[in-house]
JSON list of C-alpha atoms in Angstrom, two decimals:
[
{"chain": "A", "resi": 1, "resn": "UNK", "atom": "CA", "xyz": [-7.49, -0.59, 12.37]},
{"chain": "A", "resi": 2, "resn": "UNK", "atom": "CA", "xyz": [-6.73, 0.45, 15.88]},
{"chain": "A", "resi": 3, "resn": "UNK", "atom": "CA", "xyz": [-8.43, 4.00, 17.32]},
{"chain": "A", "resi": 4, "resn": "UNK", "atom": "CA", "xyz": [-7.24, 6.06, 20.10]},
{"chain": "A", "resi": 5, "resn": "UNK", "atom": "CA", "xyz": [-9.09, 9.43, 22.13]},
{"chain": "A", "resi": 6, "resn": "UNK", "atom": "CA", "xyz": [-6.69, 12.08, 23.82]},
{"chain": "A", "resi": 7, "resn": "UNK", "atom": "CA", "xyz": [-7.78, 15.07, 25.28]},
{"chain": "A", "resi": 8, "resn": "UNK", "atom": "CA", "xyz": [-5.42, 18.21, 25.76]},
{"chain": "A", "resi": 9, "resn": "UNK", "atom": "CA", "xyz": [-6.55, 20.50, 28.58]},
{"chain": "A", "resi": 10, "resn": "UNK", "atom": "CA", "xyz": [-4.63, 23.07, 30.21]},
{"chain": "A", "resi": 11, "resn": "UNK", "atom": "CA", "xyz": [-1.57, 21.90, 28.43]},
{"chain": "A", "resi": 12, "resn": "UNK", "atom": "CA", "xyz": [-1.77, 18.39, 29.95]},
{"chain": "A", "resi": 13, "resn": "UNK", "atom": "CA", "xyz": [-2.92, 15.23, 28.20]},
{"chain": "A", "resi": 14, "resn": "UNK", "atom": "CA", "xyz": [-4.99, 12.61, 28.54]},
{"chain": "A", "resi": 15, "resn": "UNK", "atom": "CA", "xyz": [-5.70, 9.04, 27.22]},
{"chain": "A", "resi": 16, "resn": "UNK", "atom": "CA", "xyz": [-9.50, 8.99, 27.19]},
{"chain": "A", "resi": 17, "resn": "UNK", "atom": "CA", "xyz": [-9.27, 5.15, 26.95]},
{"chain": "A", "resi": 18, "resn": "UNK", "atom": "CA", "xyz": [-7.52, 4.62, 30.39]},
{"chain": "A", "resi": 19, "resn": "UNK", "atom": "CA", "xyz": [-9.54, 3.57, 32.94]},
{"chain": "A", "resi": 20, "resn": "UNK", "atom": "CA", "xyz": [-8.10, 6.37, 35.18]},
{"chain": "A", "resi": 21, "resn": "UNK", "atom": "CA", "xyz": [-8.79, 9.33, 32.95]},
{"chain": "A", "resi": 22, "resn": "UNK", "atom": "CA", "xyz": [-10.84, 11.82, 33.96]},
{"chain": "A", "resi": 23, "resn": "UNK", "atom": "CA", "xyz": [-10.35, 15.04, 36.06]},
{"chain": "A", "resi": 24, "resn": "UNK", "atom": "CA", "xyz": [-7.21, 13.35, 38.23]},
{"chain": "A", "resi": 25, "resn": "UNK", "atom": "CA", "xyz": [-6.69, 10.64, 35.33]},
{"chain": "A", "resi": 26, "resn": "UNK", "atom": "CA", "xyz": [-3.65, 9.18, 33.79]},
{"chain": "A", "resi": 27, "resn": "UNK", "atom": "CA", "xyz": [-1.65, 11.69, 31.84]},
{"chain": "A", "resi": 28, "resn": "UNK", "atom": "CA", "xyz": [0.29, 11.17, 28.87]},
{"chain": "A", "resi": 29, "resn": "UNK", "atom": "CA", "xyz": [3.84, 11.71, 28.96]},
{"chain": "A", "resi": 30, "resn": "UNK", "atom": "CA", "xyz": [4.86, 12.97, 25.25]},
{"chain": "A", "resi": 31, "resn": "UNK", "atom": "CA", "xyz": [8.42, 11.99, 24.43]},
{"chain": "A", "resi": 32, "resn": "UNK", "atom": "CA", "xyz": [10.39, 13.55, 21.72]},
{"chain": "A", "resi": 33, "resn": "UNK", "atom": "CA", "xyz": [11.32, 12.23, 18.61]},
{"chain": "A", "resi": 34, "resn": "UNK", "atom": "CA", "xyz": [9.14, 9.31, 18.76]},
{"chain": "A", "resi": 35, "resn": "UNK", "atom": "CA", "xyz": [5.70, 8.78, 17.72]},
{"chain": "A", "resi": 36, "resn": "UNK", "atom": "CA", "xyz": [4.79, 6.99, 20.71]},
{"chain": "A", "resi": 37, "resn": "UNK", "atom": "CA", "xyz": [3.27, 8.87, 23.32]},
{"chain": "A", "resi": 38, "resn": "UNK", "atom": "CA", "xyz": [2.35, 5.86, 25.42]},
{"chain": "A", "resi": 39, "resn": "UNK", "atom": "CA", "xyz": [-1.41, 6.08, 25.47]},
{"chain": "A", "resi": 40, "resn": "UNK", "atom": "CA", "xyz": [-3.73, 2.95, 24.72]},
{"chain": "A", "resi": 41, "resn": "UNK", "atom": "CA", "xyz": [-4.84, 1.85, 21.35]},
{"chain": "A", "resi": 42, "resn": "UNK", "atom": "CA", "xyz": [-8.28, 0.10, 21.17]},
{"chain": "A", "resi": 43, "resn": "UNK", "atom": "CA", "xyz": [-8.61, -2.52, 18.39]},
{"chain": "A", "resi": 44, "resn": "UNK", "atom": "CA", "xyz": [-12.67, -2.18, 17.35]},
{"chain": "A", "resi": 45, "resn": "UNK", "atom": "CA", "xyz": [-14.50, -4.77, 15.46]},
{"chain": "A", "resi": 46, "resn": "UNK", "atom": "CA", "xyz": [-16.65, -2.74, 13.50]},
{"chain": "A", "resi": 47, "resn": "UNK", "atom": "CA", "xyz": [-18.27, 0.73, 13.39]},
{"chain": "A", "resi": 48, "resn": "UNK", "atom": "CA", "xyz": [-20.90, 0.01, 16.67]},
{"chain": "A", "resi": 49, "resn": "UNK", "atom": "CA", "xyz": [-17.60, -0.41, 18.57]},
{"chain": "A", "resi": 50, "resn": "UNK", "atom": "CA", "xyz": [-15.99, 3.03, 17.32]},
{"chain": "A", "resi": 51, "resn": "UNK", "atom": "CA", "xyz": [-19.23, 4.56, 18.27]},
{"chain": "A", "resi": 52, "resn": "UNK", "atom": "CA", "xyz": [-19.53, 2.83, 21.92]},
{"chain": "A", "resi": 53, "resn": "UNK", "atom": "CA", "xyz": [-15.66, 3.52, 22.22]},
{"chain": "A", "resi": 54, "resn": "UNK", "atom": "CA", "xyz": [-16.38, 7.67, 21.66]},
{"chain": "A", "resi": 55, "resn": "UNK", "atom": "CA", "xyz": [-19.12, 7.39, 23.78]},
{"chain": "A", "resi": 56, "resn": "UNK", "atom": "CA", "xyz": [-16.86, 6.41, 26.78]},
{"chain": "A", "resi": 57, "resn": "UNK", "atom": "CA", "xyz": [-14.17, 9.00, 26.16]},
{"chain": "A", "resi": 58, "resn": "UNK", "atom": "CA", "xyz": [-16.96, 11.30, 26.04]},
{"chain": "A", "resi": 59, "resn": "UNK", "atom": "CA", "xyz": [-17.93, 10.51, 29.53]},
{"chain": "A", "resi": 60, "resn": "UNK", "atom": "CA", "xyz": [-14.43, 10.67, 30.65]},
{"chain": "A", "resi": 61, "resn": "UNK", "atom": "CA", "xyz": [-13.69, 14.35, 29.24]},
{"chain": "A", "resi": 62, "resn": "UNK", "atom": "CA", "xyz": [-12.16, 16.83, 31.91]},
{"chain": "A", "resi": 63, "resn": "UNK", "atom": "CA", "xyz": [-13.84, 19.81, 30.33]},
{"chain": "A", "resi": 64, "resn": "UNK", "atom": "CA", "xyz": [-17.05, 19.83, 28.82]},
{"chain": "A", "resi": 65, "resn": "UNK", "atom": "CA", "xyz": [-17.34, 20.09, 24.71]},
{"chain": "A", "resi": 66, "resn": "UNK", "atom": "CA", "xyz": [-18.22, 23.46, 25.07]},
{"chain": "A", "resi": 67, "resn": "UNK", "atom": "CA", "xyz": [-15.38, 24.49, 27.23]},
{"chain": "A", "resi": 68, "resn": "UNK", "atom": "CA", "xyz": [-12.57, 26.57, 25.12]},
{"chain": "A", "resi": 69, "resn": "UNK", "atom": "CA", "xyz": [-9.60, 25.08, 26.60]},
{"chain": "A", "resi": 70, "resn": "UNK", "atom": "CA", "xyz": [-9.85, 21.44, 25.72]},
{"chain": "A", "resi": 71, "resn": "UNK", "atom": "CA", "xyz": [-9.40, 19.87, 22.20]},
{"chain": "A", "resi": 72, "resn": "UNK", "atom": "CA", "xyz": [-10.32, 16.21, 21.53]},
{"chain": "A", "resi": 73, "resn": "UNK", "atom": "CA", "xyz": [-8.17, 14.15, 19.17]},
{"chain": "A", "resi": 74, "resn": "UNK", "atom": "CA", "xyz": [-9.57, 11.11, 17.69]},
{"chain": "A", "resi": 75, "resn": "UNK", "atom": "CA", "xyz": [-7.24, 9.00, 15.56]},
{"chain": "A", "resi": 76, "resn": "UNK", "atom": "CA", "xyz": [-8.00, 5.83, 13.60]},
{"chain": "A", "resi": 77, "resn": "UNK", "atom": "CA", "xyz": [-4.78, 4.00, 12.37]},
{"chain": "A", "resi": 78, "resn": "UNK", "atom": "CA", "xyz": [-5.09, 1.71, 9.61]},
{"chain": "A", "resi": 79, "resn": "UNK", "atom": "CA", "xyz": [-3.05, -0.56, 7.94]},
{"chain": "A", "resi": 80, "resn": "UNK", "atom": "CA", "xyz": [-4.40, -2.50, 4.41]},
{"chain": "A", "resi": 81, "resn": "UNK", "atom": "CA", "xyz": [-2.28, -5.32, 3.08]},
{"chain": "A", "resi": 82, "resn": "UNK", "atom": "CA", "xyz": [-1.96, -6.86, -0.03]},
{"chain": "A", "resi": 83, "resn": "UNK", "atom": "CA", "xyz": [-0.19, -9.98, -1.15]},
{"chain": "A", "resi": 84, "resn": "UNK", "atom": "CA", "xyz": [3.01, -8.21, -2.34]},
{"chain": "A", "resi": 85, "resn": "UNK", "atom": "CA", "xyz": [4.64, -6.66, 0.84]},
{"chain": "A", "resi": 86, "resn": "UNK", "atom": "CA", "xyz": [5.81, -3.47, -1.85]},
{"chain": "A", "resi": 87, "resn": "UNK", "atom": "CA", "xyz": [2.19, -2.47, -1.99]},
{"chain": "A", "resi": 88, "resn": "UNK", "atom": "CA", "xyz": [1.42, -2.74, 1.82]},
{"chain": "A", "resi": 89, "resn": "UNK", "atom": "CA", "xyz": [-0.09, 0.73, 3.29]},
{"chain": "A", "resi": 90, "resn": "UNK", "atom": "CA", "xyz": [0.09, 2.40, 6.44]},
{"chain": "A", "resi": 91, "resn": "UNK", "atom": "CA", "xyz": [-1.82, 5.35, 7.69]},
{"chain": "A", "resi": 92, "resn": "UNK", "atom": "CA", "xyz": [-4.24, 7.32, 9.99]},
{"chain": "A", "resi": 93, "resn": "UNK", "atom": "CA", "xyz": [-7.01, 9.86, 10.00]},
{"chain": "A", "resi": 94, "resn": "UNK", "atom": "CA", "xyz": [-7.02, 12.06, 12.55]},
{"chain": "A", "resi": 95, "resn": "UNK", "atom": "CA", "xyz": [-10.41, 13.99, 13.37]},
{"chain": "A", "resi": 96, "resn": "UNK", "atom": "CA", "xyz": [-9.58, 16.95, 15.98]},
{"chain": "A", "resi": 97, "resn": "UNK", "atom": "CA", "xyz": [-12.32, 19.11, 17.73]},
{"chain": "A", "resi": 98, "resn": "UNK", "atom": "CA", "xyz": [-10.35, 22.80, 18.64]},
{"chain": "A", "resi": 99, "resn": "UNK", "atom": "CA", "xyz": [-12.24, 24.17, 20.82]},
{"chain": "A", "resi": 100, "resn": "UNK", "atom": "CA", "xyz": [-11.36, 28.16, 21.66]},
{"chain": "A", "resi": 101, "resn": "UNK", "atom": "CA", "xyz": [-10.14, 30.91, 20.00]},
{"chain": "A", "resi": 102, "resn": "UNK", "atom": "CA", "xyz": [-6.60, 31.84, 19.52]},
{"chain": "A", "resi": 103, "resn": "UNK", "atom": "CA", "xyz": [-7.28, 34.48, 22.04]},
{"chain": "A", "resi": 104, "resn": "UNK", "atom": "CA", "xyz": [-8.69, 32.61, 24.63]},
{"chain": "A", "resi": 105, "resn": "UNK", "atom": "CA", "xyz": [-6.49, 29.31, 23.83]},
{"chain": "A", "resi": 106, "resn": "UNK", "atom": "CA", "xyz": [-2.77, 29.55, 23.52]},
{"chain": "A", "resi": 107, "resn": "UNK", "atom": "CA", "xyz": [-2.09, 26.09, 21.86]},
{"chain": "A", "resi": 108, "resn": "UNK", "atom": "CA", "xyz": [-4.52, 27.23, 18.83]},
{"chain": "A", "resi": 109, "resn": "UNK", "atom": "CA", "xyz": [-2.60, 30.37, 18.68]},
{"chain": "A", "resi": 110, "resn": "UNK", "atom": "CA", "xyz": [0.76, 28.05, 17.87]},
{"chain": "A", "resi": 111, "resn": "UNK", "atom": "CA", "xyz": [-1.33, 26.09, 15.92]},
{"chain": "A", "resi": 112, "resn": "UNK", "atom": "CA", "xyz": [-2.25, 29.02, 13.77]},
{"chain": "A", "resi": 113, "resn": "UNK", "atom": "CA", "xyz": [1.23, 30.30, 13.35]},
{"chain": "A", "resi": 114, "resn": "UNK", "atom": "CA", "xyz": [2.42, 27.08, 11.91]},
{"chain": "A", "resi": 115, "resn": "UNK", "atom": "CA", "xyz": [-0.57, 27.44, 9.02]},
{"chain": "A", "resi": 116, "resn": "UNK", "atom": "CA", "xyz": [0.90, 30.53, 8.85]},
{"chain": "A", "resi": 117, "resn": "UNK", "atom": "CA", "xyz": [4.15, 29.29, 8.54]},
{"chain": "A", "resi": 118, "resn": "UNK", "atom": "CA", "xyz": [3.10, 26.01, 6.27]},
{"chain": "A", "resi": 119, "resn": "UNK", "atom": "CA", "xyz": [1.47, 28.38, 3.88]},
{"chain": "A", "resi": 120, "resn": "UNK", "atom": "CA", "xyz": [4.68, 30.94, 3.69]},
{"chain": "A", "resi": 121, "resn": "UNK", "atom": "CA", "xyz": [6.49, 27.51, 2.68]},
{"chain": "A", "resi": 122, "resn": "UNK", "atom": "CA", "xyz": [8.81, 28.15, 5.52]},
{"chain": "A", "resi": 123, "resn": "UNK", "atom": "CA", "xyz": [10.75, 25.39, 7.44]},
{"chain": "A", "resi": 124, "resn": "UNK", "atom": "CA", "xyz": [8.93, 25.00, 11.23]},
{"chain": "A", "resi": 125, "resn": "UNK", "atom": "CA", "xyz": [10.81, 25.14, 14.55]},
{"chain": "A", "resi": 126, "resn": "UNK", "atom": "CA", "xyz": [10.40, 22.70, 17.11]},
{"chain": "A", "resi": 127, "resn": "UNK", "atom": "CA", "xyz": [6.43, 22.25, 18.35]},
{"chain": "A", "resi": 128, "resn": "UNK", "atom": "CA", "xyz": [6.04, 24.66, 21.44]},
{"chain": "A", "resi": 129, "resn": "UNK", "atom": "CA", "xyz": [2.47, 23.20, 21.94]},
{"chain": "A", "resi": 130, "resn": "UNK", "atom": "CA", "xyz": [1.03, 19.65, 22.88]},
{"chain": "A", "resi": 131, "resn": "UNK", "atom": "CA", "xyz": [-1.17, 20.21, 20.23]},
{"chain": "A", "resi": 132, "resn": "UNK", "atom": "CA", "xyz": [0.75, 20.88, 17.40]},
{"chain": "A", "resi": 133, "resn": "UNK", "atom": "CA", "xyz": [3.22, 18.19, 18.77]},
{"chain": "A", "resi": 134, "resn": "UNK", "atom": "CA", "xyz": [0.53, 15.40, 18.42]},
{"chain": "A", "resi": 135, "resn": "UNK", "atom": "CA", "xyz": [-0.89, 17.13, 14.97]},
{"chain": "A", "resi": 136, "resn": "UNK", "atom": "CA", "xyz": [3.09, 17.00, 13.37]},
{"chain": "A", "resi": 137, "resn": "UNK", "atom": "CA", "xyz": [2.46, 14.02, 11.05]},
{"chain": "A", "resi": 138, "resn": "UNK", "atom": "CA", "xyz": [-0.67, 15.60, 9.98]},
{"chain": "A", "resi": 139, "resn": "UNK", "atom": "CA", "xyz": [0.85, 19.19, 8.99]},
{"chain": "A", "resi": 140, "resn": "UNK", "atom": "CA", "xyz": [3.69, 17.68, 6.68]},
{"chain": "A", "resi": 141, "resn": "UNK", "atom": "CA", "xyz": [4.69, 15.78, 4.42]},
{"chain": "A", "resi": 142, "resn": "UNK", "atom": "CA", "xyz": [2.37, 13.74, 2.83]},
{"chain": "A", "resi": 143, "resn": "UNK", "atom": "CA", "xyz": [-0.86, 14.59, 4.54]},
{"chain": "A", "resi": 144, "resn": "UNK", "atom": "CA", "xyz": [-4.09, 16.03, 3.56]},
{"chain": "A", "resi": 145, "resn": "UNK", "atom": "CA", "xyz": [-5.72, 18.39, 5.76]},
{"chain": "A", "resi": 146, "resn": "UNK", "atom": "CA", "xyz": [-9.44, 19.51, 5.97]},
{"chain": "A", "resi": 147, "resn": "UNK", "atom": "CA", "xyz": [-10.98, 22.21, 8.05]},
{"chain": "A", "resi": 148, "resn": "UNK", "atom": "CA", "xyz": [-14.87, 21.91, 9.17]},
{"chain": "A", "resi": 149, "resn": "UNK", "atom": "CA", "xyz": [-15.87, 24.71, 11.19]},
{"chain": "A", "resi": 150, "resn": "UNK", "atom": "CA", "xyz": [-19.01, 25.12, 12.72]},
{"chain": "A", "resi": 151, "resn": "UNK", "atom": "CA", "xyz": [-20.50, 28.52, 13.25]},
{"chain": "A", "resi": 152, "resn": "UNK", "atom": "CA", "xyz": [-23.44, 30.37, 14.83]},
{"chain": "A", "resi": 153, "resn": "UNK", "atom": "CA", "xyz": [-25.50, 32.67, 12.70]},
{"chain": "A", "resi": 154, "resn": "UNK", "atom": "CA", "xyz": [-26.46, 34.78, 16.42]},
{"chain": "A", "resi": 155, "resn": "UNK", "atom": "CA", "xyz": [-24.95, 38.30, 16.74]},
{"chain": "A", "resi": 156, "resn": "UNK", "atom": "CA", "xyz": [-23.54, 37.52, 20.02]},
{"chain": "A", "resi": 157, "resn": "UNK", "atom": "CA", "xyz": [-21.01, 34.52, 18.25]},
{"chain": "A", "resi": 158, "resn": "UNK", "atom": "CA", "xyz": [-19.97, 36.79, 15.12]},
{"chain": "A", "resi": 159, "resn": "UNK", "atom": "CA", "xyz": [-16.30, 37.78, 16.35]},
{"chain": "A", "resi": 160, "resn": "UNK", "atom": "CA", "xyz": [-15.63, 33.86, 17.19]},
{"chain": "A", "resi": 161, "resn": "UNK", "atom": "CA", "xyz": [-17.37, 32.79, 13.97]},
{"chain": "A", "resi": 162, "resn": "UNK", "atom": "CA", "xyz": [-15.48, 35.42, 11.98]},
{"chain": "A", "resi": 163, "resn": "UNK", "atom": "CA", "xyz": [-12.54, 34.29, 13.42]},
{"chain": "A", "resi": 164, "resn": "UNK", "atom": "CA", "xyz": [-13.00, 30.45, 12.81]},
{"chain": "A", "resi": 165, "resn": "UNK", "atom": "CA", "xyz": [-13.56, 31.06, 9.11]},
{"chain": "A", "resi": 166, "resn": "UNK", "atom": "CA", "xyz": [-10.48, 33.04, 8.90]},
{"chain": "A", "resi": 167, "resn": "UNK", "atom": "CA", "xyz": [-8.75, 30.44, 10.54]},
{"chain": "A", "resi": 168, "resn": "UNK", "atom": "CA", "xyz": [-10.12, 27.26, 8.14]},
{"chain": "A", "resi": 169, "resn": "UNK", "atom": "CA", "xyz": [-9.35, 29.98, 5.16]},
{"chain": "A", "resi": 170, "resn": "UNK", "atom": "CA", "xyz": [-5.79, 30.25, 6.02]},
{"chain": "A", "resi": 171, "resn": "UNK", "atom": "CA", "xyz": [-5.59, 26.40, 6.66]},
{"chain": "A", "resi": 172, "resn": "UNK", "atom": "CA", "xyz": [-7.52, 25.41, 3.02]},
{"chain": "A", "resi": 173, "resn": "UNK", "atom": "CA", "xyz": [-4.06, 27.86, 1.56]},
{"chain": "A", "resi": 174, "resn": "UNK", "atom": "CA", "xyz": [-1.58, 25.70, 3.02]},
{"chain": "A", "resi": 175, "resn": "UNK", "atom": "CA", "xyz": [-0.05, 22.67, 0.23]},
{"chain": "A", "resi": 176, "resn": "UNK", "atom": "CA", "xyz": [1.59, 20.26, 2.02]},
{"chain": "A", "resi": 177, "resn": "UNK", "atom": "CA", "xyz": [4.47, 18.03, -0.15]},
{"chain": "A", "resi": 178, "resn": "UNK", "atom": "CA", "xyz": [6.38, 15.44, 0.60]},
{"chain": "A", "resi": 179, "resn": "UNK", "atom": "CA", "xyz": [8.84, 17.14, 2.56]},
{"chain": "A", "resi": 180, "resn": "UNK", "atom": "CA", "xyz": [10.48, 17.12, 6.13]},
{"chain": "A", "resi": 181, "resn": "UNK", "atom": "CA", "xyz": [8.92, 20.55, 7.49]},
{"chain": "A", "resi": 182, "resn": "UNK", "atom": "CA", "xyz": [9.80, 20.03, 11.29]},
{"chain": "A", "resi": 183, "resn": "UNK", "atom": "CA", "xyz": [12.83, 20.24, 12.74]},
{"chain": "A", "resi": 184, "resn": "UNK", "atom": "CA", "xyz": [13.78, 18.10, 14.95]}
]
């Protein structure tokens, strides 16, 4: 397996595994029509090493996890090989901490529009945010997507929690098929 950790903050993407990461750290230049973003992939040997990588990345974040304009993308790339080349499989598990609401964070608004277009089975235009660009292979083709929402029952957080639940509900209605949905 290989893992990567990226932070999207204020429309910039930072590699949290890069030793230069942090507020003034390594920015990643995204290349259109390429799965490569130029970031570091770590190769942990076991779950303890994965936990240490996550702790390191958390310390290197530019924004606190509670701030509304920072998203964390943790991706595990894996390859399963068999004796027969025809049954080798590749895949990835992407865990994303989406912070804030679509009213505070434009990239969430764009993601919500992508989800609504997927729900309506419409072809999608070019991706208009760093977040949707990085999630493009998780939002189409043969992907499985699950939204887990953390909400506060406190009355002061009612509006935010209600929006989060609505977002997850809309995401849960999307059925992804093995079709190309993004235009190049």
